[in-house]
Short mmCIF file of C-alpha atoms in Angstrom, two decimals:
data_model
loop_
_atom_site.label_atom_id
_atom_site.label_comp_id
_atom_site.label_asym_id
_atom_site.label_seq_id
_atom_site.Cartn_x
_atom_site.Cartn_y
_atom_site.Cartn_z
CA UNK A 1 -6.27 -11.75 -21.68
CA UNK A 2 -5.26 -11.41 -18.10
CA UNK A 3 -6.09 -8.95 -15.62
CA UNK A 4 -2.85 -6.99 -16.11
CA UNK A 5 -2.51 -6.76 -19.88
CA UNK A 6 -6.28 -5.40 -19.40
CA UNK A 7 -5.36 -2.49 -16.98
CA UNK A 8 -2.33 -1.94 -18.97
CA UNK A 9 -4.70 -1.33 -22.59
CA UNK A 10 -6.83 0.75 -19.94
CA UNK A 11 -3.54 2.56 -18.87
CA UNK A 12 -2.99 3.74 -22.49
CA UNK A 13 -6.44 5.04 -22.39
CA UNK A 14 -5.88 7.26 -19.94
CA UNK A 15 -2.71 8.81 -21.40
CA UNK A 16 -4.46 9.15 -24.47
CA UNK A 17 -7.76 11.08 -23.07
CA UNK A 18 -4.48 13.00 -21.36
CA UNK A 19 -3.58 14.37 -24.30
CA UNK A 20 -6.67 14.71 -26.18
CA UNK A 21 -7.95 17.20 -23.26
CA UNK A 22 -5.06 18.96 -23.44
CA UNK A 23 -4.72 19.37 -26.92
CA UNK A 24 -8.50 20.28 -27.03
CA UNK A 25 -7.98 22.71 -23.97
CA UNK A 26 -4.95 24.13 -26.05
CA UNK A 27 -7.07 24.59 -29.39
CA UNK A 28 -9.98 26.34 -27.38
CA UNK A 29 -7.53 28.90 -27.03
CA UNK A 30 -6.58 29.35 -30.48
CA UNK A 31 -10.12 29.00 -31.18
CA UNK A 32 -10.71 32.50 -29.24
CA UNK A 33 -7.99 34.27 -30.79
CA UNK A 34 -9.85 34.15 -34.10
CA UNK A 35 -11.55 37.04 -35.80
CA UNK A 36 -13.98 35.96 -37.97
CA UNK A 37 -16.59 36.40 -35.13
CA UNK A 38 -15.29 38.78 -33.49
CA UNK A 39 -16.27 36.71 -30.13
CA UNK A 40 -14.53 34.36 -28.38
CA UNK A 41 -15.08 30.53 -29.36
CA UNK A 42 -18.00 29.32 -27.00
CA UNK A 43 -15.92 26.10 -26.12
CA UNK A 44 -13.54 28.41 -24.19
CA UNK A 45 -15.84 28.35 -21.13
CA UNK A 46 -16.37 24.13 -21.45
CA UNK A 47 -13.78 23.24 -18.86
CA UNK A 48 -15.15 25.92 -16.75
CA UNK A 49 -18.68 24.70 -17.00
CA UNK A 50 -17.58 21.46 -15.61
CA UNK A 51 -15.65 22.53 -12.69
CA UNK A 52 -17.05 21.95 -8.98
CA UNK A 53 -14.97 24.37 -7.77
CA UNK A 54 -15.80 27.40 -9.94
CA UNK A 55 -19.20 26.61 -9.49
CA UNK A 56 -19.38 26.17 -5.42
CA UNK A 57 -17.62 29.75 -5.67
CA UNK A 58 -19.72 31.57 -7.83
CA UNK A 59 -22.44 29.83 -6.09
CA UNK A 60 -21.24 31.12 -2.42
CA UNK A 61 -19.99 34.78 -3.73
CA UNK A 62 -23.40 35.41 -5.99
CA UNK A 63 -25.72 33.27 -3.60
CA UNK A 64 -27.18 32.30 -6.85
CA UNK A 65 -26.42 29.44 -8.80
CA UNK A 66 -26.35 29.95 -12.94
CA UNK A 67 -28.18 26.58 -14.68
CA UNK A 68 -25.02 26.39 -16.72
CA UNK A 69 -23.07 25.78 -13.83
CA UNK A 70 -24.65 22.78 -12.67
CA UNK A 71 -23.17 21.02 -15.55
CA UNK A 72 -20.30 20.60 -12.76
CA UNK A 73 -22.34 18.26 -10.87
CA UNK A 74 -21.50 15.21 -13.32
CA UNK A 75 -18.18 15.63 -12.45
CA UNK A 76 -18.86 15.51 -8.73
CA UNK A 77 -20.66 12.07 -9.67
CA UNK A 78 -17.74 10.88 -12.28
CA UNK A 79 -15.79 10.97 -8.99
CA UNK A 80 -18.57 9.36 -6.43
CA UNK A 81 -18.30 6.32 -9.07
CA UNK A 82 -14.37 6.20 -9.94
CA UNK A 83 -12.54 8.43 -7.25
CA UNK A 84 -10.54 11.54 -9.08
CA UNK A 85 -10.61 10.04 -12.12
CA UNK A 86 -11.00 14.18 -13.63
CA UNK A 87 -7.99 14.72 -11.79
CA UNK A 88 -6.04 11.60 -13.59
CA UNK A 89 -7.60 10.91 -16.99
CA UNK A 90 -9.03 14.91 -18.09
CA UNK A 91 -7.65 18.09 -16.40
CA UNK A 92 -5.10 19.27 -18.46
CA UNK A 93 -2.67 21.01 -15.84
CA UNK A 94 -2.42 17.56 -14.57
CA UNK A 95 -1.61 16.40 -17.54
CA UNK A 96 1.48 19.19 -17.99
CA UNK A 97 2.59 17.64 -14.67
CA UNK A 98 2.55 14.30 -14.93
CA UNK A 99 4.86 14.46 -18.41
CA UNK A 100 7.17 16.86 -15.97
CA UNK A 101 7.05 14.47 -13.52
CA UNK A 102 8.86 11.93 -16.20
CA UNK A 103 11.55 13.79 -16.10
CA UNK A 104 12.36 13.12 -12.72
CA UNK A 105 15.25 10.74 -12.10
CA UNK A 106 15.90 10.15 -7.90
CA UNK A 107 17.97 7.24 -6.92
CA UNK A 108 16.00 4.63 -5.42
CA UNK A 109 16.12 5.18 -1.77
CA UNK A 110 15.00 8.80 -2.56
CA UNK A 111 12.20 7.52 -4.83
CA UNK A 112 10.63 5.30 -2.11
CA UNK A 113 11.14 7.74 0.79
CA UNK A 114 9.61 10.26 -1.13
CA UNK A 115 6.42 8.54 -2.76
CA UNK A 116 4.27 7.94 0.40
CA UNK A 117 1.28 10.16 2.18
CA UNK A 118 2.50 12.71 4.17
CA UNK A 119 0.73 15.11 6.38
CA UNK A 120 1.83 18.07 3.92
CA UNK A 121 -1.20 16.37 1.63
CA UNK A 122 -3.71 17.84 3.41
CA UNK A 123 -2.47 21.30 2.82
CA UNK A 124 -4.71 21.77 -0.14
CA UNK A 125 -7.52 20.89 2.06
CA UNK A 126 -7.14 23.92 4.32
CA UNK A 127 -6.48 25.86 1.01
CA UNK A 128 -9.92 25.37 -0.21
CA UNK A 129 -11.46 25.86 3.22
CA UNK A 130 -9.92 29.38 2.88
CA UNK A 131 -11.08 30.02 -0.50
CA UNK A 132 -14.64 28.62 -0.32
CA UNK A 133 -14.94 31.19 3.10
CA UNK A 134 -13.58 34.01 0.59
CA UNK A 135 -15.92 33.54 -1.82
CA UNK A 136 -18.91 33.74 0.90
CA UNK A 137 -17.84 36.91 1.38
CA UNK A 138 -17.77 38.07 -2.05
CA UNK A 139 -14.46 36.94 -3.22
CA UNK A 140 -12.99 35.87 -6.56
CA UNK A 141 -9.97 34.92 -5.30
CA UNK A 142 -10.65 31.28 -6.17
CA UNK A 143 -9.68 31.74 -9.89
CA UNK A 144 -5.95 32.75 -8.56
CA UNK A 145 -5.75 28.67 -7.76
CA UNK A 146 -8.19 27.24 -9.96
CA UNK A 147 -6.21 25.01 -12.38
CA UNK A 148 -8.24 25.61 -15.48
CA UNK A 149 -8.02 29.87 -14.49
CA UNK A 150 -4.00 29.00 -14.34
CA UNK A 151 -3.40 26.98 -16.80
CA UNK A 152 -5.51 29.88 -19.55
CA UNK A 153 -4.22 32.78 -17.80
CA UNK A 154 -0.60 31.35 -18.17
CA UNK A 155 -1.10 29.93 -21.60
CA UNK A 156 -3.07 32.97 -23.33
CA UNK A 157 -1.40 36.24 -21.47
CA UNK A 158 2.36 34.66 -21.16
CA UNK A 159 3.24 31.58 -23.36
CA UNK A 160 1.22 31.95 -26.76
CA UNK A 161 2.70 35.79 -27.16
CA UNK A 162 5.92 34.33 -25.68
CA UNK A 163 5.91 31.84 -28.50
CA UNK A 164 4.60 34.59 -31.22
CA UNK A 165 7.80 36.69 -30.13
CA UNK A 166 10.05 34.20 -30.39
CA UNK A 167 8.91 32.97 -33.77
CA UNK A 168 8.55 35.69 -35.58
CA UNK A 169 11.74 36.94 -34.37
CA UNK A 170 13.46 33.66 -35.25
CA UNK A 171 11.59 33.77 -39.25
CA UNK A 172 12.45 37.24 -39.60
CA UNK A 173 16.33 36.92 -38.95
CA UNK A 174 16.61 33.60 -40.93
CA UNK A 175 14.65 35.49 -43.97
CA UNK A 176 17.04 38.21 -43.70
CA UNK A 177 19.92 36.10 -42.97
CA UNK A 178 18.62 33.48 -46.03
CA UNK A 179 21.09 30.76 -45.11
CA UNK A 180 21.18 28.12 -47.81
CA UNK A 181 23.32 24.40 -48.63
CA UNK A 182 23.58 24.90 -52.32
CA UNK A 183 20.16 25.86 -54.30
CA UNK A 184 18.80 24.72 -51.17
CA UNK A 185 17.44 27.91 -48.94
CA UNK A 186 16.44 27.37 -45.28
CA UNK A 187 13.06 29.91 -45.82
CA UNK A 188 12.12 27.58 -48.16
CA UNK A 189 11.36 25.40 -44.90
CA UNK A 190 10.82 27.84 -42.36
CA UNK A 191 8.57 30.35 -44.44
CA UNK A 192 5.33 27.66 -44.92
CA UNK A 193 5.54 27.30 -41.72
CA UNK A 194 5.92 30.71 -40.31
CA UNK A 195 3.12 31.69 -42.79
CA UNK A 196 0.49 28.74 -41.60
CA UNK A 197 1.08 29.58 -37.70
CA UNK A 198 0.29 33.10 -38.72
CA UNK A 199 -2.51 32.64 -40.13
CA UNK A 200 -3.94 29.75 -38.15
CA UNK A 201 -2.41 29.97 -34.78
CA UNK A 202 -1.20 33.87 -33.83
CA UNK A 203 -3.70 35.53 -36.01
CA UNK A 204 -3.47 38.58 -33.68
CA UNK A 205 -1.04 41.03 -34.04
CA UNK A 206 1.86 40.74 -31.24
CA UNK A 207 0.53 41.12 -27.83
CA UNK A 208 2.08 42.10 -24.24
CA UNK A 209 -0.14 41.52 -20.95
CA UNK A 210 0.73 43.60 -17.72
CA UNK A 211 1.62 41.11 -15.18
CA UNK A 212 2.68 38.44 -17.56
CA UNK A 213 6.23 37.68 -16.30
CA UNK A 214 4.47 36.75 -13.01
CA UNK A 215 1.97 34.67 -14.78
CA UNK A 216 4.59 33.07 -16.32
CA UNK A 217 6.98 32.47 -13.02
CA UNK A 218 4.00 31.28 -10.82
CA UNK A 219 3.10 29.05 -14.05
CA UNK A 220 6.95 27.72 -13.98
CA UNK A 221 7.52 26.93 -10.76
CA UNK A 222 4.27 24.91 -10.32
CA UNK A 223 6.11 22.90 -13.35
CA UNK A 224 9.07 22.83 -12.12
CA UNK A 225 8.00 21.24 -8.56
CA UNK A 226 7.29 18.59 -10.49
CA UNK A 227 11.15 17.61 -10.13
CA UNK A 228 10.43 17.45 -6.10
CA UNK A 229 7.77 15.73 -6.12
CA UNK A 230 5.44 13.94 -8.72
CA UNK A 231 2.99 16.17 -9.72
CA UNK A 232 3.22 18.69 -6.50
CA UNK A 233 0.30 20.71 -7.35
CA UNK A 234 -1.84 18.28 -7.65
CA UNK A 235 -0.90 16.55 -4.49
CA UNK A 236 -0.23 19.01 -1.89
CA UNK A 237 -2.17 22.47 -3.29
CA UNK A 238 -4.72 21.80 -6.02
CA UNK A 239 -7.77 23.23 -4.33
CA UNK A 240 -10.36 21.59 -6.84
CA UNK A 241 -8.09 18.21 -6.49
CA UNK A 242 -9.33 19.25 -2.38
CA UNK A 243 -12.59 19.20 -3.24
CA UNK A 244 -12.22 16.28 -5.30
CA UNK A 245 -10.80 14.56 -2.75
CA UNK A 246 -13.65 15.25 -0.01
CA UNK A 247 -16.26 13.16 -2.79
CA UNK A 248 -13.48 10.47 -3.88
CA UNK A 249 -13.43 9.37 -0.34
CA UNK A 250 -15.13 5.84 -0.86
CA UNK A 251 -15.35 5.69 -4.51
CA UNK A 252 -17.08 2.42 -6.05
CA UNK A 253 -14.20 1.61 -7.81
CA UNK A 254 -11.87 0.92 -5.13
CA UNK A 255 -8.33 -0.64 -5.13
CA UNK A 256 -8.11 -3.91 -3.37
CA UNK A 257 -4.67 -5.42 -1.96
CA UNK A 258 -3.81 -9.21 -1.25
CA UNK A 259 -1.65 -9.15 0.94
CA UNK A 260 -0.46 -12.97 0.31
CA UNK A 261 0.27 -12.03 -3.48
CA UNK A 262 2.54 -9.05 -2.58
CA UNK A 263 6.26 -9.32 -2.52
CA UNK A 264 6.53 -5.96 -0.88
CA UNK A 265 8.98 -4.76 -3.97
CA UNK A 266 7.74 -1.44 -3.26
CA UNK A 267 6.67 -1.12 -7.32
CA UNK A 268 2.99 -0.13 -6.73
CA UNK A 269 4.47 3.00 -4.70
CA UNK A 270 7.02 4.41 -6.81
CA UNK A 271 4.59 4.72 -9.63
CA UNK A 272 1.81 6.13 -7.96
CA UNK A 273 1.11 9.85 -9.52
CA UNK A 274 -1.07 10.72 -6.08
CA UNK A 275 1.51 9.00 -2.85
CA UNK A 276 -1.59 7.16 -2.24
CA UNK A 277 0.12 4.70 -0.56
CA UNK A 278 -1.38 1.31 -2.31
CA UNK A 279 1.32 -1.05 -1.00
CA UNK A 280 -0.40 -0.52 2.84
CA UNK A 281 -3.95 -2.31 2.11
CA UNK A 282 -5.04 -0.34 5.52
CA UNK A 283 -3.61 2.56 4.91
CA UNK A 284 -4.33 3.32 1.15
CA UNK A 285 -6.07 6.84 0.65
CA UNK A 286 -8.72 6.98 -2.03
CA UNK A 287 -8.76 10.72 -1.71
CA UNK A 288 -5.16 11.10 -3.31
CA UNK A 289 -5.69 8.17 -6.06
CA UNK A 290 -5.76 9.83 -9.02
CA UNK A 291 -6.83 6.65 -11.26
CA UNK A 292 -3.65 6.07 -12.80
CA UNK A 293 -3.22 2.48 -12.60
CA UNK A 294 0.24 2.56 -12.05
CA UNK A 295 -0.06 0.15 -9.40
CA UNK A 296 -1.89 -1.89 -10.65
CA UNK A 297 -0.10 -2.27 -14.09
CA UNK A 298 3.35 -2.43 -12.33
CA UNK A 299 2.94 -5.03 -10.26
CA UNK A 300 4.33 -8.34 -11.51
CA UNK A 301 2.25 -10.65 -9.57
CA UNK A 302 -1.11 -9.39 -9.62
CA UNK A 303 -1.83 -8.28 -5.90
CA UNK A 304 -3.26 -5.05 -6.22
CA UNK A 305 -6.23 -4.68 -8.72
CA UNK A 306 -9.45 -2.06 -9.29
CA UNK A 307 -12.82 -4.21 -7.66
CA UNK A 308 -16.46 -2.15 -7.99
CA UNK A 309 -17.47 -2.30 -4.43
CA UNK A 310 -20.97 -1.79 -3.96
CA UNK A 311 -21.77 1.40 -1.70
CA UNK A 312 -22.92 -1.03 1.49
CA UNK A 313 -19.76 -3.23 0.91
CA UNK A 314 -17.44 -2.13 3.83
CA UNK A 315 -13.87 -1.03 3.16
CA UNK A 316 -11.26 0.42 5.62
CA UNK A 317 -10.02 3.23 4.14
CA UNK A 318 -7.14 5.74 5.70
CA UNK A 319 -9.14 8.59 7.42
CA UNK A 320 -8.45 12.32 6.35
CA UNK A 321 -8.23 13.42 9.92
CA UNK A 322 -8.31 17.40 9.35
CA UNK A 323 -6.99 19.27 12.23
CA UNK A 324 -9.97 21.66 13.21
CA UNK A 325 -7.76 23.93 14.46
CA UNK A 326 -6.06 23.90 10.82
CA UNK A 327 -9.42 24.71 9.10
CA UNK A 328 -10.65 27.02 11.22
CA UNK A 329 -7.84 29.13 10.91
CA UNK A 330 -7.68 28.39 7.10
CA UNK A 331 -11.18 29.74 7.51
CA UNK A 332 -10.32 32.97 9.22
CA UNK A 333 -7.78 33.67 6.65
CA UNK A 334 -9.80 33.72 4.02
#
């Protein structure tokens, strides 16, 4: 089996942890709305238990740091070992966006002008700067830009009711309406249905959340930017895909180029999720490789594969070069 039918089996790995996170993510939620318990399902707070961010903010606004929390710390050294592999392979909002991203179509000179590291990446640096000085001071803010606080806030307060609305709308006017083909009667289809999402996925009676149709927009256009650039958020504003990014810096799975194997077809870099720029072997930033494998699975002759490089093994690596100026004001801001 050679080296690229083996990243490719690993490739369909990662889509399918993609979706298993997300669908688990997604069934936490229904999991809360039930009311047997009367409590919200104690999974609901997983994701949250292993994220960095939440926990460097609670830890910085309470100047206390809950045991729970620290939970976050083995995803902090999941990306030491394999870069932002959490960002690539488990957090569900990056999931959302990289099936969005799919859907977008440039022509080919856009594609390759478009896919490369630009100085806009390190936006989300100065973000997090700004929030992590926020929460010092007592702040919350963070959970405005977490992904995991977006992606439930938008999901629980905007689409699920959206969703309830629109099907029980749509089962009560076909009921009334009762089209049928013969003895054959459309409610006959759409009533099991109707009946098992009502009972196993809306449960609650029809909500409405103050606020929601701005949950909703902010939640739309971070999918929709998808169509400008593969998976925006995550490159250019993620604040935990930041913070990520600071630890993912020399990773020990690394990508390595060979430079003599390379036919400079440019494949690598149009199917990088991150713009990490793996077609310049000098230039390639571990802080914006997400793990994908694109690159590695693309490319037809082999010249760019995943090598564990011991922690003393030296590596050039493209530098982050933050503008103090940038974070300092990113820090007065907050």
């Amino acid at each position: 089996m050679t080296y690229q039918s083996r990243i490719k089996a690993v490739r369909w790995v990662r889509r399918a942890s993609q979706g298993g996170f997300l669908l688990f993510f997604l069934w936490t939620l229904v999991a809360a709305r039930h009311p047997e318990s009367g409590q919200p399902s104690a999974l609901l707070g997983g994701f949250f238990l292993f994220d960095p961010l939440v926990m460097a903010a609670t830890a910085l606004a309470a100047h206390a740091l809950p045991l729970a929390l620290l939970f976050a710390c083995a995803t902090l050294v999941l990306t030491l070992l394999f870069g932002r592999v959490f960002c690539g392979w488990i957090c569900p909002l990056g999931t959302i966006n990289t099936m969005m991203s799919a859907l977008r179509k440039p022509p080919a000179n856009v594609l390759v002008s478009t896919e490369q590291w630009t100085p806009w990446h390190r936006t989300k640096y100065y973000i997090l700067a700004a929030m992590l000085v926020m929460a010092l001071f007592g702040s919350h803010a963070i959970g405005y830009l977490d992904p995991f606080s977006i992606l439930y806030r938008s999901t629980a307060t905007a689409l699920l009711p959206g969703t309830q609305y629109a099907v029980e709308e749509g089962a009560t006017a076909i009921y009334h309406a009762d089209p049928h083909a013969g003895p054959v009667h459309v409610t006959s289809l759409t009533e099991p249905v109707y009946q098992f999402l009502r009972k196993h996925v809306f449960i609650e009676s029809r909500q409405s959340f103050e606020g929601s149709t701005l949950i909703v927009a902010i939640f739309a256009a971070i999918v929709l930017l998808n169509l400008v650039r593969k998976r925006f958020w995550c490159r250019y504003l993620c604040p935990l895909g930041a913070m990520l990014g600071l630890f993912a810096r020399r990773p020990l799975v690394r990508l390595v180029k060979n430079a003599e194997d390379c036919r400079q077809c440019g494949l690598c870099k149009t199917n990088c999720q991150g713009a990490a720029d793996p077609d310049k072997p000098e230039e390639w930033q571990p802080s914006e490789c997400m793990m994908c494998l694109n690159c590695a699975a693309r490319c037809n002759w082999g010249a760019g594969t995943f090598e564990l490089f011991p922690p003393w093994k030296k590596q050039e690596v493209a530098p982050l070069d933050l503008s103090r100026r940038m974070l300092l004001g990113s820090g007065v801001a907050g």
